[in-house]
Amino acid sequence: MLHVQAKRHFWWVSLLLIVALFATQATLPANAATTTAQVLDKGKWAPATYKAVQELIDKNGVNSPSYNAAKKPYAVFDWDNTSIMHDTQEALFVYQIHHLAYKLTPEEFGKAIRTNVPEGPFSEGYKNADGKPVTLDAIATDLVADYTYLYQNYKGLKGTKSLEEVTATEQFADFRAKLYFLYEAINDTHSNSVGYPWVLYLFTNMTIDEVHKLAEVSNDASLGMAIQKVTWTSPKALAGKAGVVTASHTTGLRLTSEVANLMNTLRANGIDVYVVSASLEDVVRVFATLPKYGYNLPTENIIGMHLETKDGVIQNKYQPNYPITVGHGKTEVIQSVLEKKYGHGPILIAGDSNGDFEMMTELKSVKLALVINRVKGGKIGQQAMKAAEQLGKTNPSVVLQGRDENTGMWIPNETTIKLGKTEPELLAK
């Protein structure tokens, strides 16, 4: 009899505990988390920067008492040299050169490289080996001559020779050096509205699917390359109208696991993530959305440059009335697309260059700006200096994250080790 009574007592106690548990859950706020929210992996974060970012997530994510799923917070990241090491668009530009990956006739190529570029000489730093100024007409004329030869000879265009055969020629050496020289000369001489879309016009006559495939194979190739500075000089035998010129660039792309983890952690905490890039939107989408790269963003969350298309084919024209997504153009697209969607601005902006300064400073909603420290001057240098002044203080508005440019990996500090150097630096001198 005592045994039966004990069993009844146990049953009633268990029932009361279950009722109490349901009653407690019923009184929880609708937005209360029932499981532990994902915490940011410490990885190679600078400790103070990690703390500021994690606090931002805690204060604005699903565990916050003020969290409203109907009015979700969101973050905006730059892509090139912020979310990855180096520039995916620039790497693709070089890949196109080395593989002659174009769908342009010589006439179309000549039109593409002149599109919206003012006539005349480039800035002081862009002279030939004889110290003479290089003009658009001179270098474009030489490039069309080179491209015509390559077009007529390479079997991937209209010729019969292999890629190995045509890339061993002086015409290719001239083409490679002068096209990269032109790319840098345009960007350093003219405004962003000229320089940033210019490189995209070399996609003319391609479909979006063709660009996607080209971007993926370029990414994979560049991820396997060493990080090193490469210099090209055009041959004297083909001096042409522009003369002998030299151009340099840095090879190799690298994934940034800390940024991928941050993006995934933000989303796990109910904070949406967007990319706003100065590269072509369809190029960045490949990197940001394919599972093999680890960033795992939705396709629609990638915002970048837009070219016009006709019947699914890219045209040699920037999309009218769409912001050129660099500088104030990034602010414009956030306001016209994201603020219109959410009714408010982003809480976090991550960037690395002068082109990211405006979206870090013009949007009042931004609670934290994360600067990937490239030890640069200019406007982004002002942000870096502001972050340095706030080091050690509570609730910073700007934070810095350093990396080793020799390896492409972050280092757990605000300082950065520049390519070819061993000593870390905090601010540009």
Short mmCIF file of C-alpha atoms in Angstrom, two decimals, residues 22-422:
data_model
loop_
_atom_site.label_atom_id
_atom_site.label_comp_id
_atom_site.label_asym_id
_atom_site.label_seq_id
_atom_site.Cartn_x
_atom_site.Cartn_y
_atom_site.Cartn_z
CA PHE A 22 4.51 25.01 -19.63
CA ALA A 23 3.27 27.91 -17.54
CA THR A 24 6.78 29.37 -17.35
CA GLN A 25 7.28 29.09 -21.12
CA ALA A 26 3.91 30.68 -21.71
CA THR A 27 5.03 33.77 -19.79
CA LEU A 28 8.33 34.16 -21.72
CA PRO A 29 8.50 37.07 -24.18
CA ALA A 30 7.66 36.08 -27.74
CA ASN A 31 11.22 36.89 -28.84
CA ALA A 32 12.99 35.02 -26.03
CA ALA A 33 15.55 32.44 -27.21
CA THR A 34 14.88 28.89 -26.17
CA THR A 35 18.37 27.75 -27.18
CA THR A 36 21.80 29.27 -26.77
CA ALA A 37 22.55 31.63 -29.65
CA GLN A 38 25.67 31.04 -31.71
CA VAL A 39 28.74 32.87 -30.41
CA LEU A 40 31.41 34.32 -32.67
CA ASP A 41 34.51 32.13 -32.99
CA LYS A 42 37.51 34.01 -31.57
CA GLY A 43 39.71 32.82 -34.43
CA LYS A 44 42.41 35.41 -35.13
CA TRP A 45 40.36 38.42 -34.09
CA ALA A 46 42.09 41.29 -32.31
CA PRO A 47 40.67 40.82 -28.76
CA ALA A 48 39.19 44.33 -28.42
CA THR A 49 37.67 44.14 -31.91
CA TYR A 50 36.20 40.73 -31.17
CA LYS A 51 34.68 42.06 -27.94
CA ALA A 52 33.06 45.02 -29.70
CA VAL A 53 31.60 42.85 -32.47
CA GLN A 54 30.29 40.18 -30.07
CA GLU A 55 28.69 42.87 -27.89
CA LEU A 56 26.99 44.29 -30.99
CA ILE A 57 25.56 40.84 -31.73
CA ASP A 58 24.43 40.38 -28.10
CA LYS A 59 22.73 43.79 -27.98
CA ASN A 60 20.96 43.47 -31.32
CA GLY A 61 20.47 39.75 -31.97
CA VAL A 62 17.73 37.32 -30.98
CA ASN A 63 18.83 37.25 -27.33
CA SER A 64 18.25 40.98 -26.95
CA PRO A 65 15.02 41.93 -25.10
CA SER A 66 14.36 44.54 -27.79
CA TYR A 67 14.79 42.16 -30.75
CA ASN A 68 11.92 42.37 -33.21
CA ALA A 69 11.81 39.67 -35.88
CA ALA A 70 9.45 41.84 -37.91
CA LYS A 71 12.07 44.58 -38.05
CA LYS A 72 15.31 42.64 -38.26
CA PRO A 73 18.69 44.35 -37.91
CA TYR A 74 21.19 43.85 -40.71
CA ALA A 75 24.89 44.28 -41.51
CA VAL A 76 26.63 45.32 -44.73
CA PHE A 77 30.06 44.09 -45.86
CA ASP A 78 32.33 45.24 -48.61
CA TRP A 79 33.70 42.23 -50.51
CA ASP A 80 37.15 42.73 -52.01
CA ASN A 81 39.94 42.99 -49.43
CA THR A 82 37.33 42.90 -46.65
CA SER A 83 35.50 39.58 -46.94
CA ILE A 84 38.39 38.02 -48.83
CA MET A 85 42.07 38.85 -49.27
CA HIS A 86 42.62 40.81 -52.50
CA ASP A 87 40.18 41.63 -55.30
CA THR A 88 38.05 39.02 -57.07
CA GLN A 89 37.23 41.38 -59.97
CA GLU A 90 40.89 42.27 -60.47
CA ALA A 91 41.87 38.59 -60.32
CA LEU A 92 39.27 37.85 -62.99
CA PHE A 93 40.61 40.71 -65.14
CA VAL A 94 44.06 39.09 -65.02
CA TYR A 95 42.57 35.64 -65.67
CA GLN A 96 40.81 36.99 -68.76
CA ILE A 97 44.12 38.39 -70.02
CA HIS A 98 46.04 35.14 -69.52
CA HIS A 99 43.31 33.01 -71.09
CA LEU A 100 42.16 35.52 -73.73
CA ALA A 101 38.68 34.94 -72.32
CA TYR A 102 36.80 37.47 -74.45
CA LYS A 103 33.85 37.42 -76.84
CA LEU A 104 34.84 40.61 -78.63
CA THR A 105 35.87 41.35 -82.20
CA PRO A 106 38.90 43.68 -82.51
CA GLU A 107 36.51 46.54 -83.30
CA GLU A 108 34.38 45.79 -80.22
CA PHE A 109 37.49 45.43 -78.07
CA GLY A 110 38.71 48.87 -79.18
CA LYS A 111 35.34 50.37 -78.33
CA ALA A 112 35.23 48.67 -74.92
CA ILE A 113 38.63 49.94 -73.74
CA ARG A 114 37.74 53.51 -74.76
CA THR A 115 34.27 53.52 -73.18
CA ASN A 116 33.72 56.73 -71.19
CA VAL A 117 37.49 57.33 -70.82
CA PRO A 118 38.45 60.98 -71.47
CA GLU A 119 40.96 61.59 -74.25
CA GLY A 120 44.45 62.87 -73.54
CA PRO A 121 47.36 61.88 -71.30
CA PHE A 122 47.05 60.07 -68.01
CA SER A 123 48.29 61.43 -64.68
CA GLU A 124 51.94 62.14 -63.86
CA GLY A 125 52.71 58.64 -62.60
CA TYR A 126 51.79 57.03 -65.93
CA LYS A 127 54.63 57.69 -68.35
CA ASN A 128 56.51 55.33 -70.63
CA ALA A 129 60.14 54.19 -70.29
CA ASP A 130 61.30 57.34 -72.09
CA GLY A 131 59.53 59.53 -69.54
CA LYS A 132 56.87 60.67 -72.00
CA PRO A 133 53.15 60.89 -71.11
CA VAL A 134 50.95 58.04 -72.29
CA THR A 135 47.66 59.03 -73.91
CA LEU A 136 44.47 57.02 -74.25
CA ASP A 137 44.63 57.08 -78.05
CA ALA A 138 48.24 55.87 -78.14
CA ILE A 139 47.84 52.90 -75.82
CA ALA A 140 44.40 51.96 -77.17
CA THR A 141 45.82 51.90 -80.71
CA ASP A 142 48.63 49.57 -79.62
CA LEU A 143 46.23 47.32 -77.74
CA VAL A 144 43.86 46.95 -80.69
CA ALA A 145 46.81 45.96 -82.89
CA ASP A 146 47.87 43.33 -80.32
CA TYR A 147 44.34 42.05 -79.85
CA THR A 148 43.80 41.80 -83.61
CA TYR A 149 46.85 39.55 -83.90
CA LEU A 150 45.72 37.40 -80.95
CA TYR A 151 42.14 37.28 -82.23
CA GLN A 152 43.22 36.07 -85.65
CA ASN A 153 45.64 33.45 -84.29
CA TYR A 154 44.16 31.99 -81.09
CA LYS A 155 41.90 29.00 -81.70
CA GLY A 156 39.63 30.12 -78.85
CA LEU A 157 38.77 33.16 -80.94
CA LYS A 158 39.18 33.02 -84.76
CA GLY A 159 42.56 31.38 -85.22
CA THR A 160 44.14 27.92 -85.10
CA LYS A 161 46.97 28.23 -82.59
CA SER A 162 46.87 26.99 -78.99
CA LEU A 163 46.77 29.29 -76.00
CA GLU A 164 50.34 28.25 -75.14
CA GLU A 165 51.53 29.27 -78.60
CA VAL A 166 49.89 32.69 -78.71
CA THR A 167 50.79 33.62 -75.12
CA ALA A 168 54.45 32.99 -75.97
CA THR A 169 54.41 35.80 -78.54
CA GLU A 170 55.62 39.38 -78.17
CA GLN A 171 52.15 40.55 -79.15
CA PHE A 172 50.74 38.86 -76.05
CA ALA A 173 53.50 40.30 -73.82
CA ASP A 174 52.67 43.76 -75.18
CA PHE A 175 48.93 43.19 -74.78
CA ARG A 176 49.25 42.00 -71.17
CA ALA A 177 51.49 44.83 -69.97
CA LYS A 178 49.63 47.60 -71.77
CA LEU A 179 46.13 46.45 -70.82
CA TYR A 180 47.03 46.30 -67.12
CA PHE A 181 48.85 49.64 -67.40
CA LEU A 182 45.70 51.13 -68.94
CA TYR A 183 43.53 49.69 -66.15
CA GLU A 184 45.64 51.33 -63.45
CA ALA A 185 46.09 54.58 -65.38
CA ILE A 186 42.33 55.02 -65.81
CA ASN A 187 41.60 54.32 -62.15
CA ASP A 188 44.31 56.63 -60.83
CA THR A 189 43.62 59.45 -63.29
CA HIS A 190 39.85 59.61 -63.49
CA SER A 191 36.86 59.38 -61.18
CA ASN A 192 35.37 56.17 -59.84
CA SER A 193 32.46 56.58 -62.23
CA VAL A 194 34.94 56.06 -65.07
CA GLY A 195 37.44 53.61 -63.59
CA TYR A 196 35.26 51.12 -61.73
CA PRO A 197 32.85 50.21 -64.56
CA TRP A 198 35.64 50.22 -67.18
CA VAL A 199 37.02 46.76 -66.41
CA LEU A 200 33.50 45.30 -66.61
CA TYR A 201 33.04 46.24 -70.26
CA LEU A 202 35.40 43.40 -71.18
CA PHE A 203 32.46 41.05 -70.38
CA THR A 204 30.55 42.45 -73.35
CA ASN A 205 28.76 39.75 -75.42
CA MET A 206 28.89 37.20 -72.59
CA THR A 207 25.85 35.75 -70.86
CA ILE A 208 25.51 35.96 -67.07
CA ASP A 209 26.03 32.20 -66.88
CA GLU A 210 29.29 32.52 -68.81
CA VAL A 211 30.48 35.21 -66.39
CA HIS A 212 29.55 32.99 -63.43
CA LYS A 213 31.58 30.09 -64.82
CA LEU A 214 34.52 32.35 -65.66
CA ALA A 215 34.46 33.86 -62.17
CA GLU A 216 34.43 30.47 -60.48
CA VAL A 217 37.38 29.09 -62.43
CA SER A 218 39.27 32.35 -61.86
CA ASN A 219 38.58 32.23 -58.11
CA ASP A 220 39.77 28.64 -57.85
CA ALA A 221 42.92 29.37 -59.83
CA SER A 222 43.76 32.46 -57.77
CA LEU A 223 43.12 30.68 -54.45
CA GLY A 224 45.92 28.28 -55.45
CA MET A 225 48.40 30.99 -56.39
CA ALA A 226 51.23 32.33 -54.27
CA ILE A 227 50.80 35.85 -52.94
CA GLN A 228 53.49 37.81 -54.73
CA LYS A 229 54.06 40.96 -56.71
CA VAL A 230 54.42 40.39 -60.46
CA THR A 231 55.76 42.97 -62.92
CA TRP A 232 55.15 43.04 -66.67
CA THR A 233 57.08 45.20 -69.16
CA SER A 234 56.03 45.55 -72.78
CA PRO A 235 58.66 44.55 -75.39
CA LYS A 236 60.78 47.22 -77.10
CA ALA A 237 60.12 45.60 -80.45
CA LEU A 238 56.45 46.59 -80.11
CA ALA A 239 56.89 50.03 -78.57
CA GLY A 240 54.18 51.35 -80.89
CA LYS A 241 52.57 54.71 -80.19
CA ALA A 242 52.55 54.39 -76.37
CA GLY A 243 56.17 53.27 -75.99
CA VAL A 244 57.48 50.75 -73.50
CA VAL A 245 55.41 50.60 -70.31
CA THR A 246 55.57 48.63 -67.07
CA ALA A 247 52.73 47.45 -64.83
CA SER A 248 52.67 45.50 -61.57
CA HIS A 249 50.03 43.58 -59.68
CA THR A 250 49.78 41.16 -56.74
CA THR A 251 48.65 37.60 -57.37
CA GLY A 252 46.61 35.26 -55.19
CA LEU A 253 43.21 35.36 -53.49
CA ARG A 254 42.54 34.05 -49.97
CA LEU A 255 39.37 33.15 -48.10
CA THR A 256 38.91 34.87 -44.74
CA SER A 257 37.42 32.31 -42.37
CA GLU A 258 36.80 34.88 -39.63
CA VAL A 259 34.56 36.92 -41.93
CA ALA A 260 32.71 33.80 -43.11
CA ASN A 261 32.17 32.84 -39.46
CA LEU A 262 31.02 36.37 -38.61
CA MET A 263 28.49 36.35 -41.44
CA ASN A 264 27.12 32.96 -40.39
CA THR A 265 27.06 34.00 -36.71
CA LEU A 266 25.17 37.20 -37.47
CA ARG A 267 22.56 35.27 -39.42
CA ALA A 268 22.27 32.62 -36.67
CA ASN A 269 21.51 35.49 -34.29
CA GLY A 270 18.73 36.91 -36.46
CA ILE A 271 20.84 39.66 -38.07
CA ASP A 272 20.67 39.68 -41.87
CA VAL A 273 23.88 40.03 -43.90
CA TYR A 274 24.44 41.85 -47.19
CA VAL A 275 27.40 42.52 -49.44
CA VAL A 276 27.70 45.85 -51.25
CA SER A 277 30.62 45.70 -53.67
CA ALA A 278 32.29 47.80 -56.35
CA SER A 279 32.77 44.62 -58.40
CA LEU A 280 30.18 43.26 -60.81
CA GLU A 281 27.29 41.84 -58.79
CA ASP A 282 27.31 38.57 -60.73
CA VAL A 283 31.05 38.07 -60.12
CA VAL A 284 30.77 38.54 -56.35
CA ARG A 285 27.72 36.26 -56.16
CA VAL A 286 29.86 33.30 -57.20
CA PHE A 287 32.21 33.77 -54.25
CA ALA A 288 29.63 34.80 -51.66
CA THR A 289 27.00 32.15 -52.34
CA LEU A 290 28.66 28.90 -53.45
CA PRO A 291 28.90 26.51 -50.45
CA LYS A 292 32.49 25.52 -51.23
CA TYR A 293 33.74 29.00 -50.28
CA GLY A 294 31.95 29.00 -46.91
CA TYR A 295 30.22 32.40 -46.84
CA ASN A 296 26.79 30.90 -47.60
CA LEU A 297 24.92 34.11 -48.38
CA PRO A 298 21.62 34.16 -50.26
CA THR A 299 21.95 35.23 -53.90
CA GLU A 300 19.61 38.18 -53.41
CA ASN A 301 21.80 39.57 -50.61
CA ILE A 302 24.63 40.45 -52.99
CA ILE A 303 24.60 43.99 -54.37
CA GLY A 304 27.19 45.29 -56.83
CA MET A 305 27.79 46.92 -60.19
CA HIS A 306 25.17 46.41 -62.91
CA LEU A 307 25.75 46.30 -66.66
CA GLU A 308 22.95 46.47 -69.19
CA THR A 309 21.85 43.19 -70.76
CA LYS A 310 19.89 42.52 -73.93
CA ASP A 311 18.29 39.13 -74.52
CA GLY A 312 20.45 37.79 -71.70
CA VAL A 313 23.69 39.12 -73.19
CA ILE A 314 25.88 41.73 -71.49
CA GLN A 315 26.15 45.08 -73.26
CA ASN A 316 28.98 47.59 -73.31
CA LYS A 317 27.01 49.98 -71.10
CA TYR A 318 26.45 50.58 -67.38
CA GLN A 319 22.83 50.22 -66.27
CA PRO A 320 21.23 53.68 -66.39
CA ASN A 321 19.92 55.19 -63.14
CA TYR A 322 21.64 52.56 -61.00
CA PRO A 323 24.30 53.74 -58.53
CA ILE A 324 27.95 53.03 -59.25
CA THR A 325 28.53 51.13 -56.04
CA VAL A 326 31.64 52.82 -54.68
CA GLY A 327 31.96 55.79 -52.33
CA HIS A 328 28.67 57.64 -51.94
CA GLY A 329 27.18 55.19 -54.46
CA LYS A 330 27.31 52.51 -51.76
CA THR A 331 25.32 54.77 -49.44
CA GLU A 332 22.83 55.42 -52.24
CA VAL A 333 22.21 51.76 -52.95
CA ILE A 334 21.83 50.94 -49.25
CA GLN A 335 19.27 53.71 -48.92
CA SER A 336 17.38 52.93 -52.12
CA VAL A 337 17.34 49.14 -51.77
CA LEU A 338 17.91 48.08 -48.15
CA GLU A 339 16.43 50.98 -46.19
CA LYS A 340 13.41 50.81 -48.46
CA LYS A 341 13.06 47.10 -47.66
CA TYR A 342 13.68 47.25 -43.90
CA GLY A 343 12.57 50.74 -42.99
CA HIS A 344 15.92 51.40 -41.32
CA GLY A 345 19.65 51.32 -42.01
CA PRO A 346 22.37 48.78 -41.14
CA ILE A 347 23.90 48.43 -37.67
CA LEU A 348 27.31 47.21 -38.86
CA ILE A 349 29.48 48.19 -41.83
CA ALA A 350 32.70 46.36 -42.69
CA GLY A 351 35.18 47.72 -45.22
CA ASP A 352 38.81 48.38 -46.04
CA SER A 353 39.18 51.31 -48.44
CA ASN A 354 38.29 54.89 -49.33
CA GLY A 355 35.37 53.48 -51.33
CA ASP A 356 33.79 52.26 -48.07
CA PHE A 357 34.18 55.49 -46.11
CA GLU A 358 30.85 57.03 -47.04
CA MET A 359 28.71 54.05 -46.08
CA MET A 360 30.57 53.91 -42.75
CA THR A 361 29.97 57.59 -41.99
CA GLU A 362 26.84 58.77 -43.84
CA LEU A 363 24.35 56.29 -42.38
CA LYS A 364 23.17 57.32 -38.91
CA SER A 365 21.97 53.80 -38.08
CA VAL A 366 25.53 52.39 -38.06
CA LYS A 367 26.56 51.41 -34.53
CA LEU A 368 29.92 49.90 -35.41
CA ALA A 369 32.31 50.24 -38.35
CA LEU A 370 34.80 47.40 -38.79
CA VAL A 371 37.90 48.46 -40.74
CA ILE A 372 40.17 45.79 -42.16
CA ASN A 373 43.48 47.54 -41.64
CA ARG A 374 45.44 47.92 -44.87
CA VAL A 375 47.54 50.74 -43.37
CA LYS A 376 46.15 53.21 -45.87
CA GLY A 377 45.87 56.98 -45.81
CA GLY A 378 43.03 59.04 -47.25
CA LYS A 379 39.49 58.82 -45.94
CA ILE A 380 39.80 55.25 -44.72
CA GLY A 381 42.95 56.36 -42.92
CA GLN A 382 40.78 58.80 -40.98
CA GLN A 383 38.60 55.90 -39.88
CA ALA A 384 41.66 53.89 -38.89
CA MET A 385 42.95 56.80 -36.84
CA LYS A 386 39.58 57.14 -35.12
CA ALA A 387 39.66 53.44 -34.28
CA ALA A 388 43.21 53.77 -32.89
CA GLU A 389 42.08 56.66 -30.67
CA GLN A 390 39.25 54.50 -29.29
CA LEU A 391 41.44 51.49 -28.50
CA GLY A 392 40.79 50.35 -24.93
CA LYS A 393 37.62 52.41 -24.58
CA THR A 394 34.14 50.98 -24.02
CA ASN A 395 31.54 51.13 -26.80
CA PRO A 396 33.86 52.08 -29.69
CA SER A 397 32.23 53.27 -32.91
CA VAL A 398 35.09 52.13 -35.13
CA VAL A 399 37.35 49.10 -34.70
CA LEU A 400 40.40 47.80 -36.56
CA GLN A 401 41.40 44.29 -37.57
CA GLY A 402 44.89 43.46 -38.78
CA ARG A 403 46.24 40.78 -41.11
CA ASP A 404 49.49 39.48 -42.55
CA GLU A 405 49.52 40.36 -46.25
CA ASN A 406 52.28 37.83 -46.85
CA THR A 407 49.98 34.94 -45.95
CA GLY A 408 46.55 36.49 -46.47
CA MET A 409 45.51 35.50 -42.95
CA TRP A 410 44.34 37.68 -40.09
CA ILE A 411 46.53 38.21 -37.05
CA PRO A 412 45.10 38.69 -33.53
CA ASN A 413 45.94 42.40 -33.47
CA GLU A 414 44.84 45.75 -34.89
CA THR A 415 48.14 46.09 -36.76
CA THR A 416 48.92 44.74 -40.23
CA ILE A 417 52.08 43.29 -41.73
CA LYS A 418 52.40 44.68 -45.26
CA LEU A 419 53.39 42.47 -48.18
CA GLY A 420 57.15 42.01 -48.28
CA LYS A 421 57.62 43.27 -44.73
CA THR A 422 57.92 41.62 -41.32
#
